Short mmCIF file of C-alpha atoms and ligand atoms in Angstrom, two decimals:
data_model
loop_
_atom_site.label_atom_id
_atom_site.label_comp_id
_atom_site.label_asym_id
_atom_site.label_seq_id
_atom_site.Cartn_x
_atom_site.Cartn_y
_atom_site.Cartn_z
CA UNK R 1 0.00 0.00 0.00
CA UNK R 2 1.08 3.26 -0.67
CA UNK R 3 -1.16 5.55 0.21
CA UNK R 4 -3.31 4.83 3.77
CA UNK R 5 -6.89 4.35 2.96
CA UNK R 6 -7.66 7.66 5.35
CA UNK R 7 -4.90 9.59 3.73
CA UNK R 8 -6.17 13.36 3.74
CA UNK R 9 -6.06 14.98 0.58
CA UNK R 10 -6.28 18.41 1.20
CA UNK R 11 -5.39 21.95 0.83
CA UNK R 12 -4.42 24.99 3.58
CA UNK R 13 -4.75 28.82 3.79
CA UNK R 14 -4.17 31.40 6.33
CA UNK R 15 -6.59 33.94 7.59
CA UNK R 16 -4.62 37.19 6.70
CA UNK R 17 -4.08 35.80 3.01
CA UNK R 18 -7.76 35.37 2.13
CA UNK R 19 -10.17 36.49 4.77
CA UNK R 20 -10.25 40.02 4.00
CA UNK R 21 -13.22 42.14 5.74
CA UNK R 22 -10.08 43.40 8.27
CA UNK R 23 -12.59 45.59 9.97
CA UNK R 24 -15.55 43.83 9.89
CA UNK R 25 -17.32 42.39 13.14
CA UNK R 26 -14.95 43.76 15.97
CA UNK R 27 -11.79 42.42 14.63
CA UNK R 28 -9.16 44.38 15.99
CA UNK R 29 -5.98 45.12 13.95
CA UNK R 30 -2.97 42.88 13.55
CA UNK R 31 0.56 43.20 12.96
CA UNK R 32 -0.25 43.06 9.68
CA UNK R 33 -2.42 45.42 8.73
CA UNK R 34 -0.35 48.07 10.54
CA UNK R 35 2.64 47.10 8.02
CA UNK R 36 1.02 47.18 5.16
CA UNK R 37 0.22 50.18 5.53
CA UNK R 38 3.77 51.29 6.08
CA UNK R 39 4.80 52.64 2.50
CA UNK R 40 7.51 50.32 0.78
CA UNK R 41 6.84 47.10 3.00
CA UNK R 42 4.23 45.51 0.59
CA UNK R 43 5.37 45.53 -3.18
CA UNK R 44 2.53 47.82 -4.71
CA UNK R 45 0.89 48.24 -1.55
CA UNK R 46 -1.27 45.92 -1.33
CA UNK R 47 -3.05 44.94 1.61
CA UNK R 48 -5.25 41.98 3.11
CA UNK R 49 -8.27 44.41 3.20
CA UNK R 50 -10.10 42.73 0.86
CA UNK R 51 -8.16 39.50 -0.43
CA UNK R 52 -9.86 37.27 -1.44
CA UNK R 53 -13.11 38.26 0.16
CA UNK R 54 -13.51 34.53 1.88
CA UNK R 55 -14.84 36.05 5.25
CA UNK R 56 -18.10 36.65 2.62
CA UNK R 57 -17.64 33.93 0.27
CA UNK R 58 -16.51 30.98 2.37
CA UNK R 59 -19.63 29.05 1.17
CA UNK R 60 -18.24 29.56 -2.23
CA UNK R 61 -14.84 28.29 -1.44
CA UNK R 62 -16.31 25.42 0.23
CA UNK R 63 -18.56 24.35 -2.53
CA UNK R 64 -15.40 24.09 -4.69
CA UNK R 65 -13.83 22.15 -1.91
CA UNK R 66 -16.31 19.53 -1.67
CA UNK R 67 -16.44 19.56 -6.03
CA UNK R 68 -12.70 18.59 -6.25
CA UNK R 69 -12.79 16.20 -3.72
CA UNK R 70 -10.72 17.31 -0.91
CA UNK R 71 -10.72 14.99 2.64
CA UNK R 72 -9.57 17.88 4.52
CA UNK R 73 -9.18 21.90 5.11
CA UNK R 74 -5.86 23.23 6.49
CA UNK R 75 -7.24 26.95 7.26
CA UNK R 76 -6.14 29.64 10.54
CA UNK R 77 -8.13 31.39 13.33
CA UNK R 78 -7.18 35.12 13.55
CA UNK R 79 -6.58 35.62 16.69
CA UNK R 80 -7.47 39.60 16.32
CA UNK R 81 -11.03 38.34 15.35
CA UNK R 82 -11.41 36.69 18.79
CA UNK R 83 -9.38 38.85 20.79
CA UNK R 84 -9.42 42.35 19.16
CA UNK R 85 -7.06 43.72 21.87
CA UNK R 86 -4.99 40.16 22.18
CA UNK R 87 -6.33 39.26 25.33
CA UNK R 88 -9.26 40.32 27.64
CA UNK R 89 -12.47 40.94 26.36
CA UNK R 90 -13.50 38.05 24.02
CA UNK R 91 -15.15 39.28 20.70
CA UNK R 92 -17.91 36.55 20.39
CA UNK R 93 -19.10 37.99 16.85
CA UNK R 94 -15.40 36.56 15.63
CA UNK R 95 -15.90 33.27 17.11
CA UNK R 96 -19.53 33.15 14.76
CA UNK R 97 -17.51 33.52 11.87
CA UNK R 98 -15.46 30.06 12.35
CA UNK R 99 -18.51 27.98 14.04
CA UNK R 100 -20.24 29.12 10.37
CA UNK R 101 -17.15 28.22 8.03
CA UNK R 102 -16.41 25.22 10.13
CA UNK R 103 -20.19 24.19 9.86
CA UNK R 104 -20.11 24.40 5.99
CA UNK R 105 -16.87 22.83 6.16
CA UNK R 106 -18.35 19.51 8.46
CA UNK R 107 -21.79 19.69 6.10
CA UNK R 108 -19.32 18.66 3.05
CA UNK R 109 -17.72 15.83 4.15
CA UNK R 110 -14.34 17.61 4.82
CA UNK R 111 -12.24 17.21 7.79
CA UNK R 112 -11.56 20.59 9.24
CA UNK R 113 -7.78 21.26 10.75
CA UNK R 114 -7.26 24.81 12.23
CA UNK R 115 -3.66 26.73 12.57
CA UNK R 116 -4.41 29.03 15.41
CA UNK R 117 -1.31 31.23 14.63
CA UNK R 118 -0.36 31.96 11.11
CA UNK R 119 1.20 35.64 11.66
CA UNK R 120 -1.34 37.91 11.97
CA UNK R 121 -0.38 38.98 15.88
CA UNK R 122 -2.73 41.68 17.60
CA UNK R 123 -1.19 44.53 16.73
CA UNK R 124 -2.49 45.22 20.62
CA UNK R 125 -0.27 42.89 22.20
CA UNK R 126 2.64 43.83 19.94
CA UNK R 127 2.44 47.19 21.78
CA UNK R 128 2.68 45.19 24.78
CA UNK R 129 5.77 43.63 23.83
CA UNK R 130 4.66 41.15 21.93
CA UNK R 131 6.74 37.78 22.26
CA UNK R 132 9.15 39.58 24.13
CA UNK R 133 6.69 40.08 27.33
CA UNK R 134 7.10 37.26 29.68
CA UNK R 135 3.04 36.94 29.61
CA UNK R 136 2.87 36.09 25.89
CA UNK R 137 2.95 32.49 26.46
CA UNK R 138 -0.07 33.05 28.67
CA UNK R 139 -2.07 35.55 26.29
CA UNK R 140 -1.49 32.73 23.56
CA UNK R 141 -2.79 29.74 25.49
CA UNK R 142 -5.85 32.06 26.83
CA UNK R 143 -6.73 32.44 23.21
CA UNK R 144 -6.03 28.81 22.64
CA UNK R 145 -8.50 27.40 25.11
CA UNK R 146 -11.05 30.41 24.27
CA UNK R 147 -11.24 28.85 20.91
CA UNK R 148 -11.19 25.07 21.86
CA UNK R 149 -13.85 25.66 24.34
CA UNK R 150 -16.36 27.29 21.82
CA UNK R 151 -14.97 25.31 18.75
CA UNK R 152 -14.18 21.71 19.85
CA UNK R 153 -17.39 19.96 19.95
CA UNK R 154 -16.76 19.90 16.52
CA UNK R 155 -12.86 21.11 15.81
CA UNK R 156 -10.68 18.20 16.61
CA UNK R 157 -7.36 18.49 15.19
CA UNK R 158 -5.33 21.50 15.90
CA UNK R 159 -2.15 22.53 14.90
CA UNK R 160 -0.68 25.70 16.98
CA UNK R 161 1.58 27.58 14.78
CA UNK R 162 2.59 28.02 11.75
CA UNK R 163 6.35 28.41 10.50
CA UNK R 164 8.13 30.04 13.79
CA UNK R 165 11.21 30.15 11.61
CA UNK R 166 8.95 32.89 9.34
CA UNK R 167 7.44 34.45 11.93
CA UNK R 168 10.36 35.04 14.34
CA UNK R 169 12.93 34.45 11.61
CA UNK R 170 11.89 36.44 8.97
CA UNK R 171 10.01 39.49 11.04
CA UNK R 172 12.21 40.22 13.76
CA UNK R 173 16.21 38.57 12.60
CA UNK R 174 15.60 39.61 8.62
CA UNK R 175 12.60 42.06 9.06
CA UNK R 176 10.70 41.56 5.50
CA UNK R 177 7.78 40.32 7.42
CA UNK R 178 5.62 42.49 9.92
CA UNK R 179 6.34 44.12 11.97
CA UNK R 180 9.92 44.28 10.12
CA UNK R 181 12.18 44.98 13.29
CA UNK R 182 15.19 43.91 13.71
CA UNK R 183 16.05 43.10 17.34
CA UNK R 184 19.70 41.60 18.58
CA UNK R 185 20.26 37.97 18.97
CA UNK R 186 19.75 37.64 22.77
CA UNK R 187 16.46 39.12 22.32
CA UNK R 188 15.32 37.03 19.38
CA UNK R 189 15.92 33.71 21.32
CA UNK R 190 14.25 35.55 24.17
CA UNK R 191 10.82 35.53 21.73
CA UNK R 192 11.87 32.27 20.28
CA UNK R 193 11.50 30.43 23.83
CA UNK R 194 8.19 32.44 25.11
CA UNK R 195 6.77 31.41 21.37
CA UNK R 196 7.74 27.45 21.95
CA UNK R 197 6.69 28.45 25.81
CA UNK R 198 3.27 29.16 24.20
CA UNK R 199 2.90 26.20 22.12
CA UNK R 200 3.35 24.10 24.82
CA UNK R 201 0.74 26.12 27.24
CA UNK R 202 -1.90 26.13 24.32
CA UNK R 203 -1.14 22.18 24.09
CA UNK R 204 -2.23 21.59 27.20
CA UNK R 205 -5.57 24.32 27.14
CA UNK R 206 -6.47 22.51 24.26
CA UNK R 207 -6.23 18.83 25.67
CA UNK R 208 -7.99 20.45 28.64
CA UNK R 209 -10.59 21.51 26.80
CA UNK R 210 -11.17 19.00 24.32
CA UNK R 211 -10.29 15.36 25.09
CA UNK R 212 -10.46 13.51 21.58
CA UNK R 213 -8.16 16.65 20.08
CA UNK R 214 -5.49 15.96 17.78
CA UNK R 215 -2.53 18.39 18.41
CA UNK R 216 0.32 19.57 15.79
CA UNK R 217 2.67 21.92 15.27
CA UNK R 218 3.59 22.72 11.64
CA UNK R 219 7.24 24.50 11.21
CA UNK R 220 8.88 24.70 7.60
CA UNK R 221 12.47 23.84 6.62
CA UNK R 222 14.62 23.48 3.91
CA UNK R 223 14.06 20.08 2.77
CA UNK R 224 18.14 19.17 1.91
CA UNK R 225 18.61 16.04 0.17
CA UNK R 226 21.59 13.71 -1.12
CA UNK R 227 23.46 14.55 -4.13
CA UNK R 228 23.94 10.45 -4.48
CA UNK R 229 22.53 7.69 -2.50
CA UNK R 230 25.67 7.13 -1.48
CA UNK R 231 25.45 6.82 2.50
CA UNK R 232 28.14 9.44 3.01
CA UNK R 233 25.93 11.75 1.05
CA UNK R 234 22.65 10.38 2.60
CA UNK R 235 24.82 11.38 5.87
CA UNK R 236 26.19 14.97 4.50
CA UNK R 237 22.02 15.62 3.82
CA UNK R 238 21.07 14.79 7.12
CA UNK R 239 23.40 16.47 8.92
CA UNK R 240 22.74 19.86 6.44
CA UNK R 241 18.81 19.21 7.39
CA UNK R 242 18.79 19.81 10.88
CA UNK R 243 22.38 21.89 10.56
CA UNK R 244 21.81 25.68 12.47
CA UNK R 245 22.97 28.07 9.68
CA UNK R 246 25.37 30.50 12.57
CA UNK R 247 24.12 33.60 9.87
CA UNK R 248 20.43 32.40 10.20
CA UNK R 249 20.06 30.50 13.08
CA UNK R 250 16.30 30.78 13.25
CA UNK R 251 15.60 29.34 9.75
CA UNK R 252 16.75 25.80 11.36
CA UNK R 253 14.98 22.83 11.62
CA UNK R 254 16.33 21.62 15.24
CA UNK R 255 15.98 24.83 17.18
CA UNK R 256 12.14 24.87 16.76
CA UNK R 257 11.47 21.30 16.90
CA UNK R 258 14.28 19.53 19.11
CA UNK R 259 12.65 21.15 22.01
CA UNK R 260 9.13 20.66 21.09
CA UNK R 261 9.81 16.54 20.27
CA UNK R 262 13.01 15.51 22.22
CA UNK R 263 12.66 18.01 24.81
CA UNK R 264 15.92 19.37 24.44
CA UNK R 265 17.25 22.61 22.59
CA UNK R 266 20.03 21.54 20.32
CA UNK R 267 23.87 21.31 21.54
CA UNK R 268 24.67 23.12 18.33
CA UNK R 269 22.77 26.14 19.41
CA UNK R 270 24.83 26.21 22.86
CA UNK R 271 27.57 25.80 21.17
CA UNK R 272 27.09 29.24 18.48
CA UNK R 273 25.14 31.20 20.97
CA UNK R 274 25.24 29.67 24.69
CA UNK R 275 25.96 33.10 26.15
CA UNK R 276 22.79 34.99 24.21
CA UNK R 277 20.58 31.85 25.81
CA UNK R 278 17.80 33.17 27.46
CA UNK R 279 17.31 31.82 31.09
CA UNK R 280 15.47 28.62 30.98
CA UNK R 281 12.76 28.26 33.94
CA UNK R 282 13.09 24.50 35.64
CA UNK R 283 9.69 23.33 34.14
CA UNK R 284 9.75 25.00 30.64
CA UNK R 285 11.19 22.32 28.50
CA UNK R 286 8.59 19.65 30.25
CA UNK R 287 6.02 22.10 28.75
CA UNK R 288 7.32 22.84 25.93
CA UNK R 289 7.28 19.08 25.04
CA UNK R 290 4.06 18.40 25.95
CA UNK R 291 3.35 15.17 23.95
CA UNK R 292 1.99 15.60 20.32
CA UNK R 293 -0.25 14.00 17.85
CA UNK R 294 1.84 14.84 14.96
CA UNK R 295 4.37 16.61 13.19
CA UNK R 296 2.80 19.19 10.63
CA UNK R 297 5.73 19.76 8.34
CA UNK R 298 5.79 22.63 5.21
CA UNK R 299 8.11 21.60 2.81
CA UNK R 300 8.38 23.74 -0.59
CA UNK R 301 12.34 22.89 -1.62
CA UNK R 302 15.75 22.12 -0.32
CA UNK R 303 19.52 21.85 -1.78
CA UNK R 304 21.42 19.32 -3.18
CA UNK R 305 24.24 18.12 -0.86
CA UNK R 306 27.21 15.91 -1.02
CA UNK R 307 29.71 14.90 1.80
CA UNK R 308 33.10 17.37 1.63
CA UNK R 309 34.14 20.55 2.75
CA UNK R 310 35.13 21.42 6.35
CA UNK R 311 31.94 20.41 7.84
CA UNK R 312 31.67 17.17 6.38
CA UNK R 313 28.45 18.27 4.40
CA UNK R 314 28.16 21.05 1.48
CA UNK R 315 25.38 22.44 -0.90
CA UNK R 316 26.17 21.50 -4.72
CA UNK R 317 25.40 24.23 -6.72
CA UNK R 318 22.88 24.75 -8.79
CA UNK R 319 23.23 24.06 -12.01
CA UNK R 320 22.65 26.11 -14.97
CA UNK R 321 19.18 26.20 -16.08
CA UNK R 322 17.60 24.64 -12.93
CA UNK R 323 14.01 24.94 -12.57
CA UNK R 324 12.36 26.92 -10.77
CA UNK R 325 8.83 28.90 -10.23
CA UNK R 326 7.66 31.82 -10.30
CA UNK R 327 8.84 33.22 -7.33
CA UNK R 328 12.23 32.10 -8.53
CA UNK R 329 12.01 28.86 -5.78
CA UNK R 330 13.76 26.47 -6.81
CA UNK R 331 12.08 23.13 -8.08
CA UNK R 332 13.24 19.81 -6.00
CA UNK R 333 10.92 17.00 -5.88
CA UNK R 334 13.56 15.24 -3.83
CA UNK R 335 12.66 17.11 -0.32
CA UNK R 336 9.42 15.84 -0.30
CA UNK R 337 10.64 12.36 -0.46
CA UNK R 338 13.88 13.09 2.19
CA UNK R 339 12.23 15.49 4.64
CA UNK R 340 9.46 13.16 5.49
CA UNK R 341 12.36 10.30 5.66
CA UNK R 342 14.96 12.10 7.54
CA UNK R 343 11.77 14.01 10.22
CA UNK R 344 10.24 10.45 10.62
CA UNK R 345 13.56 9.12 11.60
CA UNK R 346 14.51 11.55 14.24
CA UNK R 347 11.18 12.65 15.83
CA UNK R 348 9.08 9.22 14.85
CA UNK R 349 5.85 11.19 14.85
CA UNK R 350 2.78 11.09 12.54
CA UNK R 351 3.58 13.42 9.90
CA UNK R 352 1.25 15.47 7.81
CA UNK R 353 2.55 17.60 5.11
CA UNK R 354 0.80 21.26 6.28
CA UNK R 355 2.14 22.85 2.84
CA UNK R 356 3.46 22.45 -0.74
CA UNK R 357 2.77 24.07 -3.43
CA UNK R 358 4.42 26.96 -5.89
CA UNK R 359 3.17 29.99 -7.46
CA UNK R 360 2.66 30.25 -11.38
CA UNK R 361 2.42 33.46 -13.65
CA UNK R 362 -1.89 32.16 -14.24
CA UNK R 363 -3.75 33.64 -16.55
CA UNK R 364 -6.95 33.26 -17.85
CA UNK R 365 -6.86 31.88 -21.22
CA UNK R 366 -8.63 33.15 -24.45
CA UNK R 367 -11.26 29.58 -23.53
CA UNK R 368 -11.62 31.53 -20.50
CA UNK R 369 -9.95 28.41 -18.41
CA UNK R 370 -6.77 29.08 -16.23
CA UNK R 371 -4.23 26.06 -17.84
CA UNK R 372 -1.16 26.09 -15.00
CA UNK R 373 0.22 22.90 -17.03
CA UNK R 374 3.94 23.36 -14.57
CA UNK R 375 1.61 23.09 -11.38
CA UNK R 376 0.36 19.80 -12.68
CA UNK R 377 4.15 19.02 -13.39
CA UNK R 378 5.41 19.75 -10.03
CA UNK R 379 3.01 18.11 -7.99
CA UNK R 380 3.01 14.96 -10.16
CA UNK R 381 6.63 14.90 -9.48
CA UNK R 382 6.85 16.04 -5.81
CA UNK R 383 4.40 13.84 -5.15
CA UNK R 384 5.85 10.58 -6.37
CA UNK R 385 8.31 11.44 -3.98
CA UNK R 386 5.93 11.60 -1.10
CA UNK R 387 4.39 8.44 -2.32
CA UNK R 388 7.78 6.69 -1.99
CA UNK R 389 8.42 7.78 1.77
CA UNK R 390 4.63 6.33 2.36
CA UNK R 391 6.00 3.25 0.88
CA UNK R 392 9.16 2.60 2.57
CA UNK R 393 7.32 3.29 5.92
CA UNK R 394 7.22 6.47 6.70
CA UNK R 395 4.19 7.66 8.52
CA UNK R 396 2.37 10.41 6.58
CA UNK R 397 -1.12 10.74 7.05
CA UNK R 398 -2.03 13.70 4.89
CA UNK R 399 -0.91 16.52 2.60
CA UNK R 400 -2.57 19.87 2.01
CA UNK R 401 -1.48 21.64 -0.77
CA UNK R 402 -0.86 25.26 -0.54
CA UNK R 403 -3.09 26.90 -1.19
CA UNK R 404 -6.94 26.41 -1.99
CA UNK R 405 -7.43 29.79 -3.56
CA UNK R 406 -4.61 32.67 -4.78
CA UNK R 407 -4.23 34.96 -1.99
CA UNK R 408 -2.34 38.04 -0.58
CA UNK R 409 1.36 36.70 -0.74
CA UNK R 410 2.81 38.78 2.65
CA UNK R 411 5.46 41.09 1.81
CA UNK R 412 4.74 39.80 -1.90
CA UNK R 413 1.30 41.33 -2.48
CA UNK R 414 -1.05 40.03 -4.94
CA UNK R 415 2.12 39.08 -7.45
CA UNK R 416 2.64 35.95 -6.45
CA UNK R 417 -0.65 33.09 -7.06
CA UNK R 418 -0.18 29.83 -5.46
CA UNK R 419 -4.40 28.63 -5.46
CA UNK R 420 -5.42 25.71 -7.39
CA UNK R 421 -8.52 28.17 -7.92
CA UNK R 422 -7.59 31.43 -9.72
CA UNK R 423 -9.35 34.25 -8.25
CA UNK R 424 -9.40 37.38 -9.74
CA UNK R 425 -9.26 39.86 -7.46
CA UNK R 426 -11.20 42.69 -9.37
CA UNK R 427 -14.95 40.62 -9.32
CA UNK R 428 -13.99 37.82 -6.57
CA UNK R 429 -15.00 35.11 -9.42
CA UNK R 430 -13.41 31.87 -8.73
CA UNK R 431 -12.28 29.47 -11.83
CA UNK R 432 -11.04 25.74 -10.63
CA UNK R 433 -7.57 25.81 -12.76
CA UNK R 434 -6.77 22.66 -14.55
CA UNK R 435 -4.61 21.48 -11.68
CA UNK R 436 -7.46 21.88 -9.48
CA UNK R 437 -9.11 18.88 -11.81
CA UNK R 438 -5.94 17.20 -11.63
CA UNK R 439 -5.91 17.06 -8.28
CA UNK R 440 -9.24 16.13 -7.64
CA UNK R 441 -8.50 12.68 -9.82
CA UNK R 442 -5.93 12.07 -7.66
CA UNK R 443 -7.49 12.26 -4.36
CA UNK R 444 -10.38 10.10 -6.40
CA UNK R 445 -7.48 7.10 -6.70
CA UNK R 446 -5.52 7.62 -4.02
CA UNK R 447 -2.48 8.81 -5.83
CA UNK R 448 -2.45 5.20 -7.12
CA UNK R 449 -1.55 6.22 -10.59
CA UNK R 450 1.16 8.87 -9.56
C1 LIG C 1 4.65 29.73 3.56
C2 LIG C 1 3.57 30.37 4.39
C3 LIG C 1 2.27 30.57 3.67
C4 LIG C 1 2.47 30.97 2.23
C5 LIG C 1 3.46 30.06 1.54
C6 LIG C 1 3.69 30.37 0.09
O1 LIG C 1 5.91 30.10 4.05
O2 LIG C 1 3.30 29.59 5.52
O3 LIG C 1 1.51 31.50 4.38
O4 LIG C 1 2.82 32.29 2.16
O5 LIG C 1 4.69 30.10 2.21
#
């Protein structure tokens, strides 16, 4: 078998990238909205005002859900909707919205899975401190049980954030993402630890709250895989995978997951920054590692790498002509077949693949059809890989392809479209692209004929 029988076919969104209606209902602003209004953050300056208007048309988005197929929906709570000041006073009109979508969602036979952190942070606690404030483990697990309570009759699998390497990483070490401030190591670890502090205090609200949940995390990586099969390069990849980069320490796999699965920050991370450590409490990594359900992993691409070079384990470069996507990613089918292998091996935990996907330059076509022909071509091939893991043993119980619909790309705007349903942004129509029909023959057979 390659494929379980239950395997969930599926695809994932984020509330900032398609809700839109930002000040509809009492939700209260997030990080986001307060940088995109910055001038020069958001390439044209776009914001997630509007986007793809699914706050209004969820039904819509649904419908097509349920037409192509899909076993399960991947989508995130804003937390500003519930909480429009972070914590407090709960904003029950927000809650409404997700015991509606996840109604429509439950009514067509599709297994709902909420991220209850995908980036868009009250822009109230961020004047608070945000994750540096010693209390934002607490605000985060308040919200976390304010939503299982109302939503877990029916909500059952949870994952609690999304990609802490982005939203740490890439907002507060980099700064392209909101709220785009760079603050010194010691203090970015600082966040790091109240953040995986917070996961593992929402964990527990959540089990609290509902007793037949299903918990996850879902961090991203770069998916590194051997340049042979040659078990000194299957060795140089696996040792690259969960490698901390010294320049980018926070886009690592190990530093957000060792402590969250083996309880343990990472020697290497003593070892480049032991002195900018914050001060572990006696109880924090037993929290932290509060048991989990599964591993939610995004995987999008990786490098090539052989054994050689003073750490035993270097990138080959890329060679000329490589494929790649529209957002100039590159194109390696490979990671989806060695990240599941190499996660499975050190955390042995369920895995679900939270995202994959890529972004085309769609159009709609003269036959008034969107044909996204290297979408088709990508997934076939990434997911052959994924189909080999399953079959060697690995345990993956579902994949969600990123995304359902096109959507407000962060810092990216509305340039980039990663939907398997084209949505044009002017009238809010919705046309299924051809992968979308692809896709929905797969889920039909299983990915038998992959
Ligand atoms: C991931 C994000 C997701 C989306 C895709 C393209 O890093 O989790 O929101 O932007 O990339």
């Amino acid at each position: 078998m390659a494929f379980r029988k239950d395997f969930v076919w599926g695809g994932a969104s984020a509330s900032y990238q398609i809700e839109g209606a930002a000040a509809e209902d009492g939700r209260g602003p997030s990080i986001w909205d307060m940088f995109c209004k910055e001038p020069g953050r958001v390439l044209n300056g776009s914001t997630g005002d509007v986007a793809a208007d699914h706050y209004h048309r969820y039904q819509e988005d649904v419908d097509i859900m349920k037409q192509l197929g899909y076993k399960g929906y991947r989508f995130s709570i804003a937390w500003p909707r519930i909480f429009p000041e972070g914590d407090g006073k709960l904003n029950g009109k927000g809650l409404d919205f997700y015991d509606r979508l996840l109604d429509s969602i439950i009514a067509a036979g599709i297994i709902p899975y909420a991220t209850l952190y995908h980036w868009d942070y009250p822009y109230a606690l961020f004047r608070r401190g945000g994750w540096m404030n010693p209390d934002s483990p607490r605000w985060f697990a308040d919200y976390a049980a304010a939503v299982a309570q109302r939503l877990g009759d029916r909500l059952k699998n949870y994952i609690t954030f999304n990609e802490p390497q982005c939203f740490i990483g890439i907002s507060y070490d980099s700064t392209e993402h909101a709220p785009g401030i760079h603050f010194p190591i010691w203090d970015t670890l600082l966040m790091a630890h109240h953040v995986l502090l917070a996961h593992g205090r929402a964990v527990q609200a959540i089990r609290a709250a509902v007793k037949d949940s299903q918990i996850g995390y879902a961090p991203t990586c770069s998916a590194h895989y051997p340049a042979t099969d040659s078990p000194e390069d299957q060795e140089a990849a696996r040792k690259a995978f969960f490698h901390i980069p010294p320049d980018r320490c926070f886009w690592s796999v190990s530093l957000w997951s060792d402590p969250v699965f083996l309880g343990k920050y990472p020697d290497e991370l003593y070892t480049l920054h032991g002195p900018h450590m914050p001060k572990i409490g006696a109880d924090d990594l037993r929290i932290i590692s509060e048991p989990l359900d599964f591993l939610g992993q995004n995987i999008y691409n990786g490098m090539e790498i052989r054994a050689g070079g003073p750490l035993g384990a270097e990138i080959v470069p890329r060679k000329d002509g490589y494929a790649f996507t529209a957002a100039k990613w590159p194109v390696t089918p490979e990671s989806l077949y060695w990240g599941p292998k190499f996660l499975w091996e050190r955390y042995k935990k369920p895995l679900y693949i939270t995202e994959n996907g890529l972004s085309c330059a769609d159009v709609v076509s003269l036959d008034g059809k969107v044909h996204d022909p290297a979408r088709i071509d990508f997934l076939h091939r990434y997911l052959r890989c994924l189909k080999k893991a399953a079959e060697e043993g690995v345990d993956i119980r579902g994949y969600f392809h990123w995304c359902v619909t096109d959507n407000f790309e962060w810092a990216k705007g509305y340039t980039d479209r990663f939907g398997m349903v084209y949505c044009d942004y002017q009238t809010q129509r919705r046309i299924i692209k051809d992968s979308g029909y692809w896709y929905r023959d797969l889920i039909q057979n299983n990915g038998e004929e992959l």
